[in-house]
Amino acid sequence: MTTPPTAGAAAPVLGYMTLGADDLPAAVAFYDAALAPLGLSQLYAFEGWTGYGREGDPSGQTLWVCKPFDGQPAREGNGVMLGFYAPTPEVVDAFYAAAMAHGGADEGPPGLRPQYGEGWYAAYVRDPQGNKLACVRTPPA
């Protein structure tokens, strides 16, 4: 496991992530609430698509939620998980509480995970579509 990039680090390799959702209004309500504690908000919204990120973030990293291109039902990936870094354990707690209040399913409540390293504090949820998400506060490097 790695720690979040620090100032002066090379540009992130990951540019965007896309998750499918059959019920886009439910997914948007979930992500609006769950991502707010992380400082992420809707930056883009157009028919069938909603994009989340940080206003003014030069990396351009975005999470898109949309109906699948192929018109087939959205499916969660077995073994796929998106992880979001949090600046404090309290933000992890807020992410988890917001996710649970907006249709999320518990995959592991907030708490220390010593098996991943000293000071590793995380919560795990599934969104209304079944996609697995983690919110993690790693110890300072």
CSV table of N, CA and C in Angstrom, one decimal:
chain,number,residue,atom,x,y,z
A,1,MET,N,0.9,-1.2,0.0
A,1,MET,CA,0.0,0.0,0.0
A,1,MET,C,0.9,1.2,0.0
A,2,THR,N,0.4,2.3,-0.6
A,2,THR,CA,1.2,3.5,-0.7
A,2,THR,C,0.5,4.6,0.0
A,3,THR,N,1.3,5.7,0.2
A,3,THR,CA,0.7,6.9,0.8
A,3,THR,C,0.3,7.8,-0.3
A,4,PRO,N,-0.5,8.8,0.0
A,4,PRO,CA,-0.9,9.8,-1.1
A,4,PRO,C,0.2,10.5,-1.6
A,5,PRO,N,0.2,11.0,-2.9
A,5,PRO,CA,1.2,11.8,-3.4
A,5,PRO,C,1.4,13.1,-2.6
A,6,THR,N,2.6,13.6,-2.5
A,6,THR,CA,2.9,14.8,-1.8
A,6,THR,C,3.3,15.9,-2.8
A,7,ALA,N,3.3,17.1,-2.3
A,7,ALA,CA,3.7,18.3,-3.1
A,7,ALA,C,5.0,18.0,-3.9
A,8,GLY,N,5.0,18.3,-5.1
A,8,GLY,CA,6.2,18.1,-5.9
A,8,GLY,C,6.3,16.7,-6.5
A,9,ALA,N,5.4,15.8,-6.2
A,9,ALA,CA,5.5,14.5,-6.7
A,9,ALA,C,5.1,14.5,-8.2
A,10,ALA,N,5.5,13.5,-8.9
A,10,ALA,CA,5.2,13.4,-10.3
A,10,ALA,C,3.7,13.4,-10.5
A,11,ALA,N,3.2,13.9,-11.6
A,11,ALA,CA,1.7,13.9,-11.9
A,11,ALA,C,1.2,12.5,-11.8
A,12,PRO,N,0.0,12.4,-11.2
A,12,PRO,CA,-0.7,11.1,-11.1
A,12,PRO,C,-0.8,10.4,-12.4
A,13,VAL,N,-0.7,9.1,-12.4
A,13,VAL,CA,-0.9,8.3,-13.7
A,13,VAL,C,-2.4,8.1,-14.0
A,14,LEU,N,-3.2,8.0,-12.9
A,14,LEU,CA,-4.6,7.7,-13.1
A,14,LEU,C,-5.3,9.0,-13.4
A,15,GLY,N,-6.0,9.1,-14.6
A,15,GLY,CA,-6.7,10.3,-15.0
A,15,GLY,C,-8.1,10.4,-14.6
A,16,TYR,N,-8.9,9.3,-14.8
A,16,TYR,CA,-10.3,9.2,-14.5
A,16,TYR,C,-10.7,7.8,-14.2
A,17,MET,N,-11.8,7.6,-13.5
A,17,MET,CA,-12.4,6.3,-13.2
A,17,MET,C,-13.9,6.4,-13.7
A,18,THR,N,-14.4,5.4,-14.1
A,18,THR,CA,-15.8,5.4,-14.5
A,18,THR,C,-16.5,4.2,-13.8
A,19,LEU,N,-17.7,4.4,-13.2
A,19,LEU,CA,-18.5,3.4,-12.6
A,19,LEU,C,-19.9,3.4,-13.2
A,20,GLY,N,-20.3,2.2,-13.6
A,20,GLY,CA,-21.7,2.1,-14.2
A,20,GLY,C,-22.7,2.2,-13.1
A,21,ALA,N,-23.9,2.7,-13.5
A,21,ALA,CA,-25.0,2.8,-12.5
A,21,ALA,C,-26.3,2.6,-13.3
A,22,ASP,N,-27.2,1.7,-12.9
A,22,ASP,CA,-28.5,1.5,-13.5
A,22,ASP,C,-29.4,2.6,-13.1
A,23,ASP,N,-29.4,3.0,-11.8
A,23,ASP,CA,-30.2,4.0,-11.3
A,23,ASP,C,-29.4,5.3,-11.0
A,24,LEU,N,-29.2,6.1,-12.1
A,24,LEU,CA,-28.3,7.2,-12.0
A,24,LEU,C,-28.7,8.2,-10.9
A,25,PRO,N,-30.0,8.6,-10.7
A,25,PRO,CA,-30.3,9.5,-9.6
A,25,PRO,C,-29.9,8.9,-8.2
A,26,ALA,N,-30.1,7.6,-8.0
A,26,ALA,CA,-29.7,7.1,-6.7
A,26,ALA,C,-28.2,7.1,-6.6
A,27,ALA,N,-27.5,6.8,-7.7
A,27,ALA,CA,-26.0,6.9,-7.6
A,27,ALA,C,-25.5,8.3,-7.4
A,28,VAL,N,-26.1,9.3,-8.0
A,28,VAL,CA,-25.7,10.7,-7.8
A,28,VAL,C,-25.9,11.1,-6.4
A,29,ALA,N,-27.1,10.8,-5.8
A,29,ALA,CA,-27.4,11.1,-4.4
A,29,ALA,C,-26.3,10.5,-3.5
A,30,PHE,N,-26.0,9.2,-3.7
A,30,PHE,CA,-25.0,8.5,-2.9
A,30,PHE,C,-23.6,9.2,-3.1
A,31,TYR,N,-23.1,9.5,-4.3
A,31,TYR,CA,-21.8,10.1,-4.5
A,31,TYR,C,-21.8,11.5,-4.0
A,32,ASP,N,-22.8,12.3,-4.2
A,32,ASP,CA,-22.9,13.7,-3.7
A,32,ASP,C,-22.6,13.7,-2.2
A,33,ALA,N,-23.2,12.8,-1.5
A,33,ALA,CA,-23.1,12.7,0.0
A,33,ALA,C,-21.7,12.1,0.4
A,34,ALA,N,-21.4,10.9,-0.2
A,34,ALA,CA,-20.2,10.2,0.3
A,34,ALA,C,-18.9,10.9,-0.1
A,35,LEU,N,-18.9,11.6,-1.2
A,35,LEU,CA,-17.6,12.2,-1.6
A,35,LEU,C,-17.4,13.6,-1.0
A,36,ALA,N,-18.5,14.3,-0.5
A,36,ALA,CA,-18.4,15.6,0.0
A,36,ALA,C,-17.4,15.7,1.2
A,37,PRO,N,-17.3,14.8,2.1
A,37,PRO,CA,-16.3,14.9,3.2
A,37,PRO,C,-14.9,14.9,2.6
A,38,LEU,N,-14.7,14.3,1.4
A,38,LEU,CA,-13.3,14.3,0.8
A,38,LEU,C,-13.0,15.5,0.0
A,39,GLY,N,-14.0,16.5,0.0
A,39,GLY,CA,-13.7,17.7,-0.8
A,39,GLY,C,-14.0,17.5,-2.3
A,40,LEU,N,-14.7,16.4,-2.7
A,40,LEU,CA,-15.0,16.1,-4.1
A,40,LEU,C,-16.5,16.5,-4.3
A,41,SER,N,-16.8,17.1,-5.4
A,41,SER,CA,-18.1,17.5,-5.7
A,41,SER,C,-18.4,17.3,-7.2
A,42,GLN,N,-19.6,17.5,-7.6
A,42,GLN,CA,-20.0,17.4,-9.0
A,42,GLN,C,-19.3,18.6,-9.8
A,43,LEU,N,-18.5,18.2,-10.8
A,43,LEU,CA,-17.9,19.2,-11.6
A,43,LEU,C,-18.6,19.3,-13.0
A,44,TYR,N,-19.2,18.1,-13.3
A,44,TYR,CA,-19.8,18.0,-14.6
A,44,TYR,C,-21.1,17.2,-14.5
A,45,ALA,N,-22.1,17.6,-15.2
A,45,ALA,CA,-23.3,16.8,-15.3
A,45,ALA,C,-24.0,17.1,-16.6
A,46,PHE,N,-24.2,16.0,-17.4
A,46,PHE,CA,-24.9,16.1,-18.6
A,46,PHE,C,-25.7,14.8,-18.8
A,47,GLU,N,-26.6,14.7,-19.7
A,47,GLU,CA,-27.5,13.5,-19.8
A,47,GLU,C,-26.7,12.2,-19.7
A,48,GLY,N,-27.1,11.5,-18.6
A,48,GLY,CA,-26.5,10.2,-18.4
A,48,GLY,C,-25.1,10.1,-17.7
A,49,TRP,N,-24.6,11.3,-17.4
A,49,TRP,CA,-23.2,11.3,-16.9
A,49,TRP,C,-23.1,12.4,-15.8
A,50,THR,N,-22.4,12.0,-14.7
A,50,THR,CA,-22.0,12.9,-13.7
A,50,THR,C,-20.6,12.7,-13.3
A,51,GLY,N,-19.8,13.8,-13.3
A,51,GLY,CA,-18.4,13.8,-13.0
A,51,GLY,C,-18.0,14.5,-11.7
A,52,TYR,N,-17.2,13.8,-10.9
A,52,TYR,CA,-16.8,14.3,-9.6
A,52,TYR,C,-15.3,14.6,-9.6
A,53,GLY,N,-14.9,15.7,-8.9
A,53,GLY,CA,-13.5,16.0,-8.7
A,53,GLY,C,-13.4,17.1,-7.7
A,54,ARG,N,-12.2,17.7,-7.7
A,54,ARG,CA,-11.9,18.9,-6.9
A,54,ARG,C,-11.8,20.1,-7.8
A,55,GLU,N,-12.5,21.1,-7.5
A,55,GLU,CA,-12.5,22.3,-8.3
A,55,GLU,C,-11.0,22.8,-8.3
A,56,GLY,N,-10.5,23.1,-9.5
A,56,GLY,CA,-9.2,23.6,-9.7
A,56,GLY,C,-8.0,22.6,-9.5
A,57,ASP,N,-8.3,21.3,-9.4
A,57,ASP,CA,-7.3,20.3,-9.2
A,57,ASP,C,-6.5,20.2,-10.5
A,58,PRO,N,-5.2,20.5,-10.5
A,58,PRO,CA,-4.5,20.4,-11.8
A,58,PRO,C,-4.3,19.0,-12.3
A,59,SER,N,-4.5,18.0,-11.5
A,59,SER,CA,-4.3,16.6,-12.0
A,59,SER,C,-5.5,16.2,-12.9
A,60,GLY,N,-6.6,16.9,-12.8
A,60,GLY,CA,-7.8,16.6,-13.6
A,60,GLY,C,-8.4,15.2,-13.3
A,61,GLN,N,-8.0,14.6,-12.1
A,61,GLN,CA,-8.6,13.3,-11.8
A,61,GLN,C,-10.1,13.5,-11.6
A,62,THR,N,-10.9,12.6,-12.2
A,62,THR,CA,-12.3,12.6,-12.1
A,62,THR,C,-12.9,11.2,-11.9
A,63,LEU,N,-14.0,11.2,-11.2
A,63,LEU,CA,-14.8,10.0,-11.1
A,63,LEU,C,-16.1,10.2,-11.9
A,64,TRP,N,-16.3,9.4,-12.9
A,64,TRP,CA,-17.6,9.5,-13.6
A,64,TRP,C,-18.5,8.4,-13.2
A,65,VAL,N,-19.8,8.7,-13.1
A,65,VAL,CA,-20.8,7.8,-12.9
A,65,VAL,C,-21.8,7.9,-14.0
A,66,CYS,N,-22.1,6.8,-14.7
A,66,CYS,CA,-23.0,6.8,-15.9
A,66,CYS,C,-23.6,5.4,-16.1
A,67,LYS,N,-24.5,5.4,-17.1
A,67,LYS,CA,-25.0,4.1,-17.6
A,67,LYS,C,-24.0,3.5,-18.5
A,68,PRO,N,-23.8,2.2,-18.5
A,68,PRO,CA,-22.8,1.6,-19.4
A,68,PRO,C,-23.0,1.9,-20.8
A,69,PHE,N,-21.9,2.1,-21.6
A,69,PHE,CA,-22.0,2.4,-23.0
A,69,PHE,C,-22.7,1.4,-23.8
A,70,ASP,N,-22.5,0.1,-23.4
A,70,ASP,CA,-23.1,-1.0,-24.2
A,70,ASP,C,-24.5,-1.2,-24.0
A,71,GLY,N,-25.2,-0.4,-23.1
A,71,GLY,CA,-26.6,-0.5,-22.9
A,71,GLY,C,-27.0,-1.7,-22.0
A,72,GLN,N,-26.0,-2.5,-21.6
A,72,GLN,CA,-26.3,-3.7,-20.8
A,72,GLN,C,-26.4,-3.2,-19.3
A,73,PRO,N,-26.9,-4.0,-18.4
A,73,PRO,CA,-27.0,-3.6,-17.0
A,73,PRO,C,-25.6,-3.4,-16.4
A,74,ALA,N,-25.5,-2.4,-15.6
A,74,ALA,CA,-24.2,-2.2,-14.8
A,74,ALA,C,-24.0,-3.4,-13.9
A,75,ARG,N,-22.8,-3.7,-13.7
A,75,ARG,CA,-22.4,-4.8,-12.8
A,75,ARG,C,-21.1,-4.3,-12.0
A,76,GLU,N,-21.1,-4.7,-10.7
A,76,GLU,CA,-19.9,-4.4,-10.0
A,76,GLU,C,-18.8,-5.4,-10.4
A,77,GLY,N,-17.6,-5.0,-10.2
A,77,GLY,CA,-16.5,-5.9,-10.5
A,77,GLY,C,-16.1,-6.6,-9.3
A,78,ASN,N,-16.0,-7.9,-9.5
A,78,ASN,CA,-15.5,-8.8,-8.4
A,78,ASN,C,-14.0,-8.6,-8.2
A,79,GLY,N,-13.5,-8.0,-7.1
A,79,GLY,CA,-12.1,-7.8,-6.9
A,79,GLY,C,-11.7,-6.4,-7.3
A,80,VAL,N,-12.7,-5.6,-7.8
A,80,VAL,CA,-12.4,-4.2,-8.1
A,80,VAL,C,-12.8,-3.3,-7.0
A,81,MET,N,-12.0,-2.4,-6.6
A,81,MET,CA,-12.3,-1.4,-5.5
A,81,MET,C,-11.6,-0.1,-5.8
A,82,LEU,N,-12.4,1.0,-5.6
A,82,LEU,CA,-11.8,2.3,-5.7
A,82,LEU,C,-11.4,2.8,-4.3
A,83,GLY,N,-10.3,3.3,-4.1
A,83,GLY,CA,-9.8,3.8,-2.8
A,83,GLY,C,-9.6,5.3,-2.9
A,84,PHE,N,-10.2,6.0,-1.9
A,84,PHE,CA,-10.0,7.5,-1.7
A,84,PHE,C,-9.2,7.8,-0.5
A,85,TYR,N,-8.2,8.6,-0.6
A,85,TYR,CA,-7.4,9.0,0.5
A,85,TYR,C,-8.2,10.1,1.3
A,86,ALA,N,-8.1,10.1,2.6
A,86,ALA,CA,-8.7,11.1,3.5
A,86,ALA,C,-7.6,11.7,4.3
A,87,PRO,N,-7.7,13.0,4.6
A,87,PRO,CA,-6.7,13.7,5.4
A,87,PRO,C,-6.7,13.3,6.9
A,88,THR,N,-7.8,12.9,7.4
A,88,THR,CA,-7.9,12.6,8.8
A,88,THR,C,-8.9,11.4,9.0
A,89,PRO,N,-8.8,10.7,10.2
A,89,PRO,CA,-9.7,9.6,10.5
A,89,PRO,C,-11.2,10.2,10.5
A,90,GLU,N,-11.3,11.4,11.0
A,90,GLU,CA,-12.7,12.0,11.0
A,90,GLU,C,-13.3,12.1,9.6
A,91,VAL,N,-12.5,12.3,8.6
A,91,VAL,CA,-13.1,12.4,7.3
A,91,VAL,C,-13.5,11.0,6.8
A,92,VAL,N,-12.7,10.0,7.2
A,92,VAL,CA,-13.1,8.6,6.9
A,92,VAL,C,-14.4,8.3,7.6
A,93,ASP,N,-14.6,8.7,8.8
A,93,ASP,CA,-15.9,8.5,9.5
A,93,ASP,C,-17.0,9.2,8.8
A,94,ALA,N,-16.8,10.4,8.4
A,94,ALA,CA,-17.8,11.2,7.7
A,94,ALA,C,-18.2,10.6,6.4
A,95,PHE,N,-17.2,10.1,5.6
A,95,PHE,CA,-17.5,9.4,4.4
A,95,PHE,C,-18.4,8.2,4.6
A,96,TYR,N,-18.0,7.4,5.6
A,96,TYR,CA,-18.7,6.1,5.9
A,96,TYR,C,-20.2,6.5,6.3
A,97,ALA,N,-20.3,7.5,7.2
A,97,ALA,CA,-21.7,7.9,7.7
A,97,ALA,C,-22.5,8.4,6.5
A,98,ALA,N,-22.0,9.2,5.6
A,98,ALA,CA,-22.7,9.7,4.5
A,98,ALA,C,-23.1,8.5,3.5
A,99,ALA,N,-22.2,7.6,3.3
A,99,ALA,CA,-22.4,6.5,2.4
A,99,ALA,C,-23.6,5.6,3.0
A,100,MET,N,-23.5,5.3,4.3
A,100,MET,CA,-24.6,4.5,4.9
A,100,MET,C,-25.9,5.2,4.9
A,101,ALA,N,-25.9,6.5,5.0
A,101,ALA,CA,-27.2,7.3,5.0
A,101,ALA,C,-27.8,7.5,3.6
A,102,HIS,N,-27.0,7.1,2.6
A,102,HIS,CA,-27.5,7.3,1.2
A,102,HIS,C,-27.5,6.1,0.4
A,103,GLY,N,-27.8,5.0,1.0
A,103,GLY,CA,-28.0,3.7,0.2
A,103,GLY,C,-26.8,2.8,0.1
A,104,GLY,N,-25.7,3.2,0.9
A,104,GLY,CA,-24.5,2.3,0.8
A,104,GLY,C,-24.7,1.1,1.7
A,105,ALA,N,-23.8,0.1,1.5
A,105,ALA,CA,-23.8,-1.1,2.2
A,105,ALA,C,-22.5,-1.3,2.9
A,106,ASP,N,-22.5,-1.7,4.2
A,106,ASP,CA,-21.3,-1.8,5.0
A,106,ASP,C,-20.4,-3.0,4.4
A,107,GLU,N,-19.1,-2.7,4.3
A,107,GLU,CA,-18.2,-3.7,3.9
A,107,GLU,C,-17.0,-3.7,4.9
A,108,GLY,N,-17.2,-2.9,6.0
A,108,GLY,CA,-16.1,-2.8,7.0
A,108,GLY,C,-16.2,-1.4,7.6
A,109,PRO,N,-16.7,-1.2,8.8
A,109,PRO,CA,-16.8,0.1,9.4
A,109,PRO,C,-15.5,0.8,9.7
A,110,PRO,N,-15.5,2.1,9.9
A,110,PRO,CA,-14.2,2.8,10.2
A,110,PRO,C,-13.5,2.2,11.3
A,111,GLY,N,-12.2,2.1,11.2
A,111,GLY,CA,-11.3,1.6,12.2
A,111,GLY,C,-9.9,1.4,11.8
A,112,LEU,N,-9.1,1.1,12.7
A,112,LEU,CA,-7.7,0.8,12.4
A,112,LEU,C,-7.6,-0.6,11.7
A,113,ARG,N,-6.7,-0.7,10.7
A,113,ARG,CA,-6.5,-2.0,10.0
A,113,ARG,C,-5.0,-2.3,10.2
A,114,PRO,N,-4.5,-2.8,11.3
A,114,PRO,CA,-3.1,-3.0,11.5
A,114,PRO,C,-2.5,-4.0,10.5
A,115,GLN,N,-3.3,-4.9,10.0
A,115,GLN,CA,-2.8,-5.8,9.0
A,115,GLN,C,-2.3,-5.1,7.7
A,116,TYR,N,-2.7,-3.9,7.5
A,116,TYR,CA,-2.2,-3.1,6.3
A,116,TYR,C,-1.0,-2.2,6.7
A,117,GLY,N,-0.7,-2.0,7.9
A,117,GLY,CA,0.3,-1.1,8.3
A,117,GLY,C,-0.1,-0.3,9.6
A,118,GLU,N,0.9,0.1,10.3
A,118,GLU,CA,0.7,0.9,11.5
A,118,GLU,C,0.0,2.2,11.1
A,119,GLY,N,-1.1,2.5,11.9
A,119,GLY,CA,-1.8,3.7,11.6
A,119,GLY,C,-2.8,3.7,10.5
A,120,TRP,N,-3.0,2.6,9.8
A,120,TRP,CA,-3.9,2.5,8.6
A,120,TRP,C,-5.3,2.5,9.2
A,121,TYR,N,-6.1,3.6,8.8
A,121,TYR,CA,-7.5,3.7,9.3
A,121,TYR,C,-8.3,3.8,8.1
A,122,ALA,N,-9.3,2.9,8.0
A,122,ALA,CA,-10.1,2.8,6.8
A,122,ALA,C,-11.6,2.4,7.1
A,123,ALA,N,-12.4,2.6,6.1
A,123,ALA,CA,-13.8,2.2,6.0
A,123,ALA,C,-14.1,1.7,4.6
A,124,TYR,N,-14.9,0.7,4.5
A,124,TYR,CA,-15.2,0.0,3.3
A,124,TYR,C,-16.7,0.0,3.1
A,125,VAL,N,-17.2,0.4,1.9
A,125,VAL,CA,-18.6,0.4,1.6
A,125,VAL,C,-18.9,-0.1,0.2
A,126,ARG,N,-20.1,-0.4,-0.1
A,126,ARG,CA,-20.6,-0.6,-1.5
A,126,ARG,C,-21.6,0.4,-1.8
A,127,ASP,N,-21.5,1.0,-3.0
A,127,ASP,CA,-22.5,2.0,-3.5
A,127,ASP,C,-23.8,1.3,-3.8
A,128,PRO,N,-24.9,2.0,-4.2
A,128,PRO,CA,-26.1,1.3,-4.4
A,128,PRO,C,-26.1,0.3,-5.6
A,129,GLN,N,-25.1,0.5,-6.5
A,129,GLN,CA,-25.0,-0.5,-7.6
A,129,GLN,C,-24.2,-1.7,-7.2
A,130,GLY,N,-23.4,-1.7,-6.1
A,130,GLY,CA,-22.7,-2.8,-5.6
A,130,GLY,C,-21.2,-2.6,-5.8
A,131,ASN,N,-20.7,-1.4,-6.3
A,131,ASN,CA,-19.3,-1.2,-6.4
A,131,ASN,C,-18.7,-1.0,-5.1
A,132,LYS,N,-17.5,-1.6,-4.9
A,132,LYS,CA,-16.8,-1.5,-3.6
A,132,LYS,C,-15.9,-0.2,-3.6
A,133,LEU,N,-16.0,0.5,-2.4
A,133,LEU,CA,-15.2,1.7,-2.2
A,133,LEU,C,-14.5,1.6,-0.9
A,134,ALA,N,-13.3,2.2,-0.8
A,134,ALA,CA,-12.6,2.4,0.4
A,134,ALA,C,-12.3,3.8,0.6
A,135,CYS,N,-12.2,4.2,1.9
A,135,CYS,CA,-11.8,5.5,2.3
A,135,CYS,C,-10.7,5.3,3.3
A,136,VAL,N,-9.5,5.8,3.1
A,136,VAL,CA,-8.4,5.5,3.9
A,136,VAL,C,-7.6,6.7,4.3
A,137,ARG,N,-7.2,6.7,5.6
A,137,ARG,CA,-6.2,7.6,6.1
A,137,ARG,C,-5.0,6.9,6.5
A,138,THR,N,-3.9,7.1,5.7
A,138,THR,CA,-2.7,6.4,6.0
A,138,THR,C,-1.8,7.3,6.9
A,139,PRO,N,-0.9,6.7,7.6
A,139,PRO,CA,-0.1,7.5,8.5
A,139,PRO,C,0.8,8.4,7.7
A,140,PRO,N,1.2,9.5,8.2
A,140,PRO,CA,2.2,10.4,7.5
A,140,PRO,C,3.5,9.6,7.2
A,141,ALA,N,4.0,9.9,6.0
A,141,ALA,CA,5.3,9.2,5.6
A,141,ALA,C,6.4,9.7,6.4
